[in-house]
XYZ file of C-alpha atoms in Angstrom:
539
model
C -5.241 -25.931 2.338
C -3.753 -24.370 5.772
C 0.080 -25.046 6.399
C 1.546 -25.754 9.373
C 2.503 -22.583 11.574
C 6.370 -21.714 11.987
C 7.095 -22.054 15.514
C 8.779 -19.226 16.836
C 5.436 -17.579 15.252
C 3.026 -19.878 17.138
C 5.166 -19.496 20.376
C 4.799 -15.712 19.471
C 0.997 -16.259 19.002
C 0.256 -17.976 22.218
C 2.652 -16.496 24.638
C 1.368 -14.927 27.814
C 1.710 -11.245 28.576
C 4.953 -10.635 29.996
C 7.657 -7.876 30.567
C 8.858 -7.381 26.863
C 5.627 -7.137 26.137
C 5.408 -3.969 27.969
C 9.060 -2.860 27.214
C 7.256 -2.609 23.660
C 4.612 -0.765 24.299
C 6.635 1.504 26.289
C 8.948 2.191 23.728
C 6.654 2.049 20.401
C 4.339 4.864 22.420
C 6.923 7.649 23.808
C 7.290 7.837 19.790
C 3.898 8.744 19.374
C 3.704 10.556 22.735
C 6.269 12.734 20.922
C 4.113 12.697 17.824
C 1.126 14.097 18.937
C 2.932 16.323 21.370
C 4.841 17.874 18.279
C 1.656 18.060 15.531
C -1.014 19.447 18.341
C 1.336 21.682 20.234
C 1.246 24.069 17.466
C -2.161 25.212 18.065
C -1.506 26.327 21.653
C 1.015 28.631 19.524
C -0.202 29.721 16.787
C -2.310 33.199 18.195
C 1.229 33.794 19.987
C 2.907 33.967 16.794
C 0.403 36.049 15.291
C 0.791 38.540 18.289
C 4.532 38.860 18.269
C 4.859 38.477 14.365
C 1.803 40.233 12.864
C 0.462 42.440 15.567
C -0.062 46.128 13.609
C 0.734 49.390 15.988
C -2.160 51.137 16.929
C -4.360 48.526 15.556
C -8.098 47.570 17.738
C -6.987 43.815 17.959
C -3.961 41.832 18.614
C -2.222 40.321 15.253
C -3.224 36.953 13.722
C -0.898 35.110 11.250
C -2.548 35.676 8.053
C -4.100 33.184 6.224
C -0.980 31.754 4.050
C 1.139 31.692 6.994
C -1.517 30.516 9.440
C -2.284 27.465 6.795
C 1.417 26.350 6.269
C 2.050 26.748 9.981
C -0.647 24.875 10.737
C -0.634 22.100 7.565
C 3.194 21.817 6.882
C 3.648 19.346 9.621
C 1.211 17.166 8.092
C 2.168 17.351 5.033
C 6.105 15.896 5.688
C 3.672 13.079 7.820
C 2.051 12.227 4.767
C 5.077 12.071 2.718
C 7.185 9.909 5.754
C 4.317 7.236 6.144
C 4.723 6.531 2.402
C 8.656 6.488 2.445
C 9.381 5.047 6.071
C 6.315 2.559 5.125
C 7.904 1.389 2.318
C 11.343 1.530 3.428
C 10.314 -0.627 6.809
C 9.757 -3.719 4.447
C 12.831 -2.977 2.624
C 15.260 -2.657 4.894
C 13.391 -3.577 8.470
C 11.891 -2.162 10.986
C 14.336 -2.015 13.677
C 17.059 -0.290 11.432
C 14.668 2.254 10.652
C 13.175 2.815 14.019
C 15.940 4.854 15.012
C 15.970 7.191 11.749
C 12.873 8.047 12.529
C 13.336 9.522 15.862
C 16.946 11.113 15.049
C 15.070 13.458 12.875
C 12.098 14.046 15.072
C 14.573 15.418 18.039
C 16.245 17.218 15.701
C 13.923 18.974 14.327
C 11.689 19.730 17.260
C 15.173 21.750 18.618
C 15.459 23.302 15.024
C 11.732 24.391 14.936
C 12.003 25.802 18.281
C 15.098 27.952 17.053
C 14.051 29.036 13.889
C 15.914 31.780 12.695
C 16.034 35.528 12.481
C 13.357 37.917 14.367
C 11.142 39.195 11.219
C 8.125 37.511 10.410
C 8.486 36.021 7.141
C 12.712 34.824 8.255
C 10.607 33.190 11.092
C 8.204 31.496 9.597
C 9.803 30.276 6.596
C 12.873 28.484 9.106
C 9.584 27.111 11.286
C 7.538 25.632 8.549
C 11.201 24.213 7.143
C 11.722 22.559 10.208
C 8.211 21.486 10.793
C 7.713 19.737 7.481
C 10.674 17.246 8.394
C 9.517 17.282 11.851
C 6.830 15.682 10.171
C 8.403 13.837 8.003
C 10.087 11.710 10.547
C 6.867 11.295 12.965
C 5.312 9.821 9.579
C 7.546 7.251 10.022
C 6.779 6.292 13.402
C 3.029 5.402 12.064
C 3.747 2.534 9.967
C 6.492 1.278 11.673
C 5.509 1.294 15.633
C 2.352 -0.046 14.526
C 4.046 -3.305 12.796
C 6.422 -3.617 15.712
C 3.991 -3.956 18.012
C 1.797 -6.157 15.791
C 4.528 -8.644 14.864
C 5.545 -8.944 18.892
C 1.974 -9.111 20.052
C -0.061 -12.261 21.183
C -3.171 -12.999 19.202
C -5.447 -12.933 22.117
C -4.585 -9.571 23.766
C -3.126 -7.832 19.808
C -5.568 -5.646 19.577
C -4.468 -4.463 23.206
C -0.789 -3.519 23.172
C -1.328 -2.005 19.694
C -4.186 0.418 21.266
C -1.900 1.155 23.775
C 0.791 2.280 21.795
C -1.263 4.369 20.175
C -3.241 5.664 23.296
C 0.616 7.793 23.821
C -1.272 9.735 21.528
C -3.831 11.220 23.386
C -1.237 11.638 26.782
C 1.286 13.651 24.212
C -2.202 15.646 23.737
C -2.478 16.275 27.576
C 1.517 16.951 27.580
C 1.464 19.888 24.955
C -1.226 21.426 27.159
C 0.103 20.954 30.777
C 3.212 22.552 29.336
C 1.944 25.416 27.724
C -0.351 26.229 31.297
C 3.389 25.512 33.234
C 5.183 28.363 30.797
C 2.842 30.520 30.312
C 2.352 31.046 34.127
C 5.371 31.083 34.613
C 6.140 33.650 32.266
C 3.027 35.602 33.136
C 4.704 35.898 36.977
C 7.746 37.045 35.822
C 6.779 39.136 33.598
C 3.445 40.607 34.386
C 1.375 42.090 31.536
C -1.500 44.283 30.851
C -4.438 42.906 28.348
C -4.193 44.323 24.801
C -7.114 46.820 24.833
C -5.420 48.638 28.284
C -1.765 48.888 26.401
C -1.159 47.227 23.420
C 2.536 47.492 23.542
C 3.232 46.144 27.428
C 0.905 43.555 26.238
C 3.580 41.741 24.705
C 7.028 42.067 26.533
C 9.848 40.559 24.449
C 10.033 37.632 26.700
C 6.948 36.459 25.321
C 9.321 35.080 21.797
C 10.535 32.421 24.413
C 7.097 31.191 25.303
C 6.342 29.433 22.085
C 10.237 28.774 21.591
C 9.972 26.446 24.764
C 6.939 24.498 24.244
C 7.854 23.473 20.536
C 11.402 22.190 21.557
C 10.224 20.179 24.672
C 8.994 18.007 22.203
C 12.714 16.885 21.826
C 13.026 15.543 25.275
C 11.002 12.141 25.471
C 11.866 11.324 22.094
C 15.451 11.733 23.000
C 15.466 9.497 25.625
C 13.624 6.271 24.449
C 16.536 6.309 21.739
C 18.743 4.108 23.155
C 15.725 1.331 23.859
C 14.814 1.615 20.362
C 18.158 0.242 19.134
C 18.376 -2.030 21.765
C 14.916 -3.912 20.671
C 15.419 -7.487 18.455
C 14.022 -7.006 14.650
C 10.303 -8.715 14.913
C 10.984 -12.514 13.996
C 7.900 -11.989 11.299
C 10.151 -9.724 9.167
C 13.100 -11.871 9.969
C 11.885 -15.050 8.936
C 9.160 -14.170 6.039
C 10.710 -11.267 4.814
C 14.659 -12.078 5.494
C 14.158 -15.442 5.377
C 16.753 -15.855 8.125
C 15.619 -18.778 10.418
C 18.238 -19.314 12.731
C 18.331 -15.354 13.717
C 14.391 -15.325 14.344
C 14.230 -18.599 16.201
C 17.816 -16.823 18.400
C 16.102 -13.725 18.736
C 12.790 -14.995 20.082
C 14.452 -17.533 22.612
C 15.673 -14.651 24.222
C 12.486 -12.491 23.809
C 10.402 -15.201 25.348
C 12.858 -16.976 27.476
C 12.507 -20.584 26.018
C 14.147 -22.484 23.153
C 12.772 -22.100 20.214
C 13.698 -24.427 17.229
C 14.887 -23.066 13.562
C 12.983 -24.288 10.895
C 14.973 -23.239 7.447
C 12.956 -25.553 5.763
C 9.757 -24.622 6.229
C 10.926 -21.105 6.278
C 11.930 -21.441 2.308
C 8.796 -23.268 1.612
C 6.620 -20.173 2.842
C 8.727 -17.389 1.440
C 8.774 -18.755 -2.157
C 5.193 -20.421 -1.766
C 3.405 -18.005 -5.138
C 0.712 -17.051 -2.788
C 3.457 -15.184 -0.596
C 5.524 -13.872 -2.960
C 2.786 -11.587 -5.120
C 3.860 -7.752 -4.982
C 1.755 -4.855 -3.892
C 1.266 -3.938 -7.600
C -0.517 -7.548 -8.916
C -3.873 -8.785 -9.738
C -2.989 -11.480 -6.709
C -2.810 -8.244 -4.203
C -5.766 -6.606 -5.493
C -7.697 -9.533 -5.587
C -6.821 -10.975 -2.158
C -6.115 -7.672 -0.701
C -7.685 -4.808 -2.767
C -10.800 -4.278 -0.762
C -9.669 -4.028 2.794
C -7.112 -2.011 1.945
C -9.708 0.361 0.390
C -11.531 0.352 3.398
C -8.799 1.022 5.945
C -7.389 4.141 3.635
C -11.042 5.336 3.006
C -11.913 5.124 6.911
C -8.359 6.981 7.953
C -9.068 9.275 5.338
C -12.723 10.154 6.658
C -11.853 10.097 10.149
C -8.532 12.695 10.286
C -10.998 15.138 7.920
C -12.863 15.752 10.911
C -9.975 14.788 14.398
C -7.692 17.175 12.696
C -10.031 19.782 12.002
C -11.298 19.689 15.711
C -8.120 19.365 17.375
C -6.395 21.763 15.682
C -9.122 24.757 15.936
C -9.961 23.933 18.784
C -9.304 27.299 20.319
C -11.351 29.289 17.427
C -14.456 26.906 18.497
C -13.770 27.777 21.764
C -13.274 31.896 21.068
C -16.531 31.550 19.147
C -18.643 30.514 21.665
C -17.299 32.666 23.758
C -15.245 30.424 26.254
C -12.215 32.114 25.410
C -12.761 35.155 25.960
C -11.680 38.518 22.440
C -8.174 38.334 22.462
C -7.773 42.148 23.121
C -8.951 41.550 26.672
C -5.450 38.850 27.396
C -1.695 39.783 27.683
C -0.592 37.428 25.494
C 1.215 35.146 27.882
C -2.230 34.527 29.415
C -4.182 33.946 26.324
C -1.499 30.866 26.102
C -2.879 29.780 29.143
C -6.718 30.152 28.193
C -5.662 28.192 25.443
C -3.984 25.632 26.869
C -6.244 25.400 29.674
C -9.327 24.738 27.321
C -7.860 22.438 25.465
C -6.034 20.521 28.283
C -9.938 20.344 29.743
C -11.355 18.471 26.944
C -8.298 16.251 26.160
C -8.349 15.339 30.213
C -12.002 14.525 30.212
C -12.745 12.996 26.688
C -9.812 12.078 24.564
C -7.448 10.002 26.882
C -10.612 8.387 28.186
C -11.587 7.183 24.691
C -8.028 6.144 23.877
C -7.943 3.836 27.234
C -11.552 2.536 26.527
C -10.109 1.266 23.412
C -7.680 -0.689 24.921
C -10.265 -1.866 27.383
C -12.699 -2.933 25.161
C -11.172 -3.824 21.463
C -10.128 -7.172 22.303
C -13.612 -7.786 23.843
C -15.578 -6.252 21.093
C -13.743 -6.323 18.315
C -12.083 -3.832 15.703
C -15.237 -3.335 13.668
C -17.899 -2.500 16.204
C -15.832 -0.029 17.892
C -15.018 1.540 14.834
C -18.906 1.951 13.843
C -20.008 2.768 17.062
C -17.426 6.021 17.028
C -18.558 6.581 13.312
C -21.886 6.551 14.384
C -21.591 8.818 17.817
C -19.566 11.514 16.484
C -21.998 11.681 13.511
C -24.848 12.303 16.403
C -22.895 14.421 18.940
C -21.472 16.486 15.465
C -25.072 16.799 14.122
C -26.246 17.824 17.766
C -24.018 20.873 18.408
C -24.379 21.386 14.573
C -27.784 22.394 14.432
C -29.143 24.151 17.608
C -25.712 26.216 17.160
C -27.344 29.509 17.899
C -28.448 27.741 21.263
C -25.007 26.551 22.234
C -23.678 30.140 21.790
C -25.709 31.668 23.990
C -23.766 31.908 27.307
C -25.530 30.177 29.580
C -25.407 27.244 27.339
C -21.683 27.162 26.850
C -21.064 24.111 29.537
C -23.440 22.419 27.463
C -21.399 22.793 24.410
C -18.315 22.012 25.625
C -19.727 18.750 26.692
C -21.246 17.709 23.676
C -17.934 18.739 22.025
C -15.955 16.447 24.643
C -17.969 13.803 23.474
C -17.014 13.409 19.919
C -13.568 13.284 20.835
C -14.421 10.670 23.318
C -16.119 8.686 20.351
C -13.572 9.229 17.960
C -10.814 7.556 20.201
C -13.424 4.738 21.791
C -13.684 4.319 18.012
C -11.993 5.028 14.537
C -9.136 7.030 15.861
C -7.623 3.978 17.624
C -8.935 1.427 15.173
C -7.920 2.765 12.036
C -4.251 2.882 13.222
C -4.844 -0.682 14.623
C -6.338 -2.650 11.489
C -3.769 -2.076 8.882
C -1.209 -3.164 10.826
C -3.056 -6.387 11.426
C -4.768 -7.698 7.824
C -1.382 -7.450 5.448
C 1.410 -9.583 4.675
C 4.606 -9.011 6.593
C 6.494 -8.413 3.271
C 4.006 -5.288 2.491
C 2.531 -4.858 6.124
C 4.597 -1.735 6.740
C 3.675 -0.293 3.512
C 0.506 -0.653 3.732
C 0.080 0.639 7.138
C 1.860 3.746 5.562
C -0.586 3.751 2.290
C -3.409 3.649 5.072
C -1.941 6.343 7.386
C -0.776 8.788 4.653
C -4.686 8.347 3.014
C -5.865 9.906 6.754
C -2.968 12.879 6.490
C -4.454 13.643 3.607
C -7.767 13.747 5.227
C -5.834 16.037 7.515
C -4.948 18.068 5.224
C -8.074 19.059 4.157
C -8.993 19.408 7.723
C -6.399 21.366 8.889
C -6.381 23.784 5.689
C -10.386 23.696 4.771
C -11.545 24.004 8.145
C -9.316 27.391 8.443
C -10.822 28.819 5.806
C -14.368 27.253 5.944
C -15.201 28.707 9.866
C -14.635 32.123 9.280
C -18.052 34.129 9.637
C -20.589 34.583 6.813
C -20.122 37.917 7.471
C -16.871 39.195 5.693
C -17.179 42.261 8.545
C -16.674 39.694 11.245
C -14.112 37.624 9.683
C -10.221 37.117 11.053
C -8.321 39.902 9.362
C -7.205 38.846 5.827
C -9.561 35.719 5.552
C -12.437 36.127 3.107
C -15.864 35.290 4.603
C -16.661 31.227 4.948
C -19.341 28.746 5.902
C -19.572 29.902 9.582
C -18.453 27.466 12.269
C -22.162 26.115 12.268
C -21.920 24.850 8.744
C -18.664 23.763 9.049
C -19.411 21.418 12.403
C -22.789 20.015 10.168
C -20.404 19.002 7.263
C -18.052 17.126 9.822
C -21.093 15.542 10.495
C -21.870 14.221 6.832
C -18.680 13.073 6.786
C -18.387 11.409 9.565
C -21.695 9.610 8.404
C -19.689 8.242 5.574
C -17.281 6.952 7.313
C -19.972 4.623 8.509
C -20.456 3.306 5.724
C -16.804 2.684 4.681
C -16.313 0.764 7.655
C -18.234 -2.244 5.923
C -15.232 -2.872 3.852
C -13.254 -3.603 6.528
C -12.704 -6.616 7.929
C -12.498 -8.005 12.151
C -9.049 -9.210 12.826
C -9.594 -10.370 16.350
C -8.469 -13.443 17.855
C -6.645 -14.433 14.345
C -3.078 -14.917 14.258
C -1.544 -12.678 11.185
C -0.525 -15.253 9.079
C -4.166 -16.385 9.247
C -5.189 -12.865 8.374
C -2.337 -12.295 5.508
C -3.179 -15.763 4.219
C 0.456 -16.332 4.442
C -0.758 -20.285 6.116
C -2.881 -20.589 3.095
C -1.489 -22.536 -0.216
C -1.061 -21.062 -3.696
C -4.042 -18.973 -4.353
C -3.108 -19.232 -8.704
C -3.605 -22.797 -8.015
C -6.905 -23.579 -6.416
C -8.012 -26.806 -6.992
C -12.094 -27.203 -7.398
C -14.235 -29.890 -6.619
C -17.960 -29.996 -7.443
C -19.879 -29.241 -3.878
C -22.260 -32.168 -2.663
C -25.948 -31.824 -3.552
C -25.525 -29.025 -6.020
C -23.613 -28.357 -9.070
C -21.749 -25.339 -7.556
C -17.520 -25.374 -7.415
C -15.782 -24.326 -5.040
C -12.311 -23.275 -4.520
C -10.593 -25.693 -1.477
């Protein structure tokens, strides 16, 4: 039997798209403009480090960061994500999301300055200080998953949710575009003050000393629009869902949302205590109720984020070694190394401008339209093609005159995977959960797919290097082959596909509808024999 909606949740539900509306989004998506712009930025970097760090005198090549350091520098981000989306996840249904909020992005500018000024000038003082900083770098843009997500859930209208969450998370793929722009802006700038000959002509001039500032720059950056979007944060009302379901405070939801929505919204304390101590809303995240009611959506929406990051994080982040092994970017020996920055950056600006902002606005466009689930099988299903495509005519994409070709095809499973299960695995769990557990589960869900990264980000780095253990990066044992590699993205994209059944299509519910926090006490269904048959059935 349905209950009667709270009102400052209906008025929530039904309200037309106004200014606070975008204030939110605003807000919720400078955190992850800062996110991405801190996690991706460090592949613009990473042959930069190896250069200044590793480079050997006298050696044929420039230096690469070995394969320990080029894993942890790569992966130690992620890992701290993983380990914040569990932690500021949990601790947003604890304590709330507001107070929280601004934790989050204390330690994010913070630590973007710290990684920026890691210590000392040998390699392993360096790195050590930068993968330090980096790990609670990520640790605190963990928390801004679970947490901007709920926000902008729990202020959200039902008809246009799917929407403003999308668009919060569509920062994303313009802090993407932002780690690029500024790595072209420094490293020509750089490369016209101080004007460099390519490796193979004088390995030593190659690299001026100025170069250490390059990287330096572009990691702290990441400081600035986090900084600023501070004071909004703490300025923003907590969500009256956590306020009255979770706080069971009335009177300060019904107060806060008057002012939100600029109308007068009546308390109801009554109602408030029947809901919150109703059995079916009071079942923890650890009880046969949970599993029952909950279990198998939330084993879709960890299983599809898991999936999907596998293969994002592995593209985005080697990126450039796609790109050198095709031939695009051209053998680092022939660069300064303030100009293979900008090569870098350049490619990888490119596809990001064409393909993945795109797909992050055609989410927004099209999710409330089409729903949650079809977008998220039709990107399952396009990157598995466009993966499988470059995957196995390989040898013909390598060839030069086919590079454009490549490239395109590449483009296109980015486009796919934000038009798709980039955006909507972010969105869902933020949708389908009780407000009590919502932000934990969003972090369960989120932390599954930085685990996916993981894998990506560390398999992938070992997994591309050539079958040839002559032609490998120096100190990496031979692998798969980038071929290989791209055809078992492929596979696994595939299976994402068939994940995706387990999750369920949110749109045009209201969340209580979805949580089943309306719905009366599920260990007390009362059955009546169904006309015509001898069936039950639970009313």
């Amino acid at each position: 039997m349905v209950k009667e909606q709270l009102e400052v949740l209906k008025a929530l539900d039904i309200a037309k798209t106004q200014l606070y509306h975008f204030t939110a989004i605003v807000i919720a998506g400078m955190g992850f403009f800062t996110d991405a712009y801190d996690l991706f930025c460090i592949s613009l970097v990473t042959k930069l480090l190896g250069r200044i760090y590793y480079t050997v005198p006298g050696a044929e090549k420039p230096g690469s960061l070995p394969p320990n350091v080029a894993a942890a520098v790569n992966g130690v981000a992620l890992v701290g994500t993983l380990a914040g989306q569990l932690f500021f996840g949990w601790l947003g249904d604890r304590m709330g999301r507001k107070r929280v909020y601004g934790l989050t992005l204390l330690i994010m500018v913070t630590c973007s300055i710290a990684s920026g000024l890691s210590l000392g000038n040998q390699p392993k003082a360096v790195m050590a200080t930068l993968c330090f900083f980096r790990f609670w770098l990520g640790f605190g843009i963990g928390g801004d998953y679970p947490l901007s997500a709920t926000i902008m859930s729990e202020y959200a209208n039902k008809k246009t949710r799917g929407a403003f969450i999308a668009a919060v998370f569509a920062m994303q793929g313009t802090g993407i575009l932002a780690g690029g722009i500024v790595a072209i802006i420094v490293s020509s700038i750089f490369d016209k003050q101080f004007p460099a000959p390519a490796y193979q002509v004088d390995a030593k001039a190659s690299l001026p000393v100025e170069a250490d500032y390059i990287w330096r720059i572009i990691v702290i950056f990441g400081a600035i629009p986090a900084a600023l979007t501070y004071y909004w944060r703490m300025k923003m009302p907590e969500t009256a869902r956590y306020t009255a379901l979770v706080e069971k405070n009335a009177e300060r939801a019904a107060a806060d949302m008057s002012k939100v929505l600029n109308k007068e919204i009546k308390a109801e304390t009554e109602m408030v205590e029947r809901m919150t101590t109703d059995a079916s809303n009071s079942f923890g995240l650890f009880s046969m109720q949970f599993l029952k009611r909950h279990g198998l959506p939330l084993l879709g929406t960890t299983s599809t984020w898991f999936l999907l990051d596998i293969a994002f994080y592995s593209q985005n982040l080697f990126q450039k070694d796609i790109f050198t092994a095709i031939g695009w970017i051209p053998p680092a020996k022939t660069m300064s190394a303030s100009e293979e920055v900008f090569k870098i950056a350049r490619a990888q600006t490119l596809i990001a401008l064409c393909s993945t902002v795109p797909g992050y606005w055609f989410t927004v466009a099209f999710i409330d339209i089409m729903g949650r689930w079809a977008i998220q099988m039709m990107g399952f299903f396009f990157m598995t093609v466009f993966m499988f495509a470059i995957a196995f005519p390989y040898n013909y994409w390598s060839k030069k005159e086919n590079r454009i070709g490549f490239v395109i095809m590449y483009a296109l499973t980015f486009f796919f995977a934000n038009f798709g299960p980039n955006s909507t695995t972010f969105i869902v769990p933020a949708e389908i959960f009780p407000a009590r557990l919502r932000s934990t589960c969003h972090g369960i869900s989120a932390a599954a797919g930085k685990a996916g990264a993981i894998i990506g980000a560390f398999g992938f780095l070992y997994a591309a290097q050539n079958q040839d253990p002559k032609k490998t990066d120096h100190g990496y044992p031979a692998g798969i082959g980038v071929k290989n590699s791209l055809i078992v993205l492929g596979v696994i994209n595939f299976i994402g596909m068939l994940f995706t059944f387990l999750v369920p299509e949110p749109n045009g519910k209201s969340l209580e509808e979805l949580s089943g926090e309306n719905d009366g006490d599920v260990e007390e269904e009362k059955v009546y024999p169904q006309e015509g048959n001898n069936r039950s059935v639970p009313v």
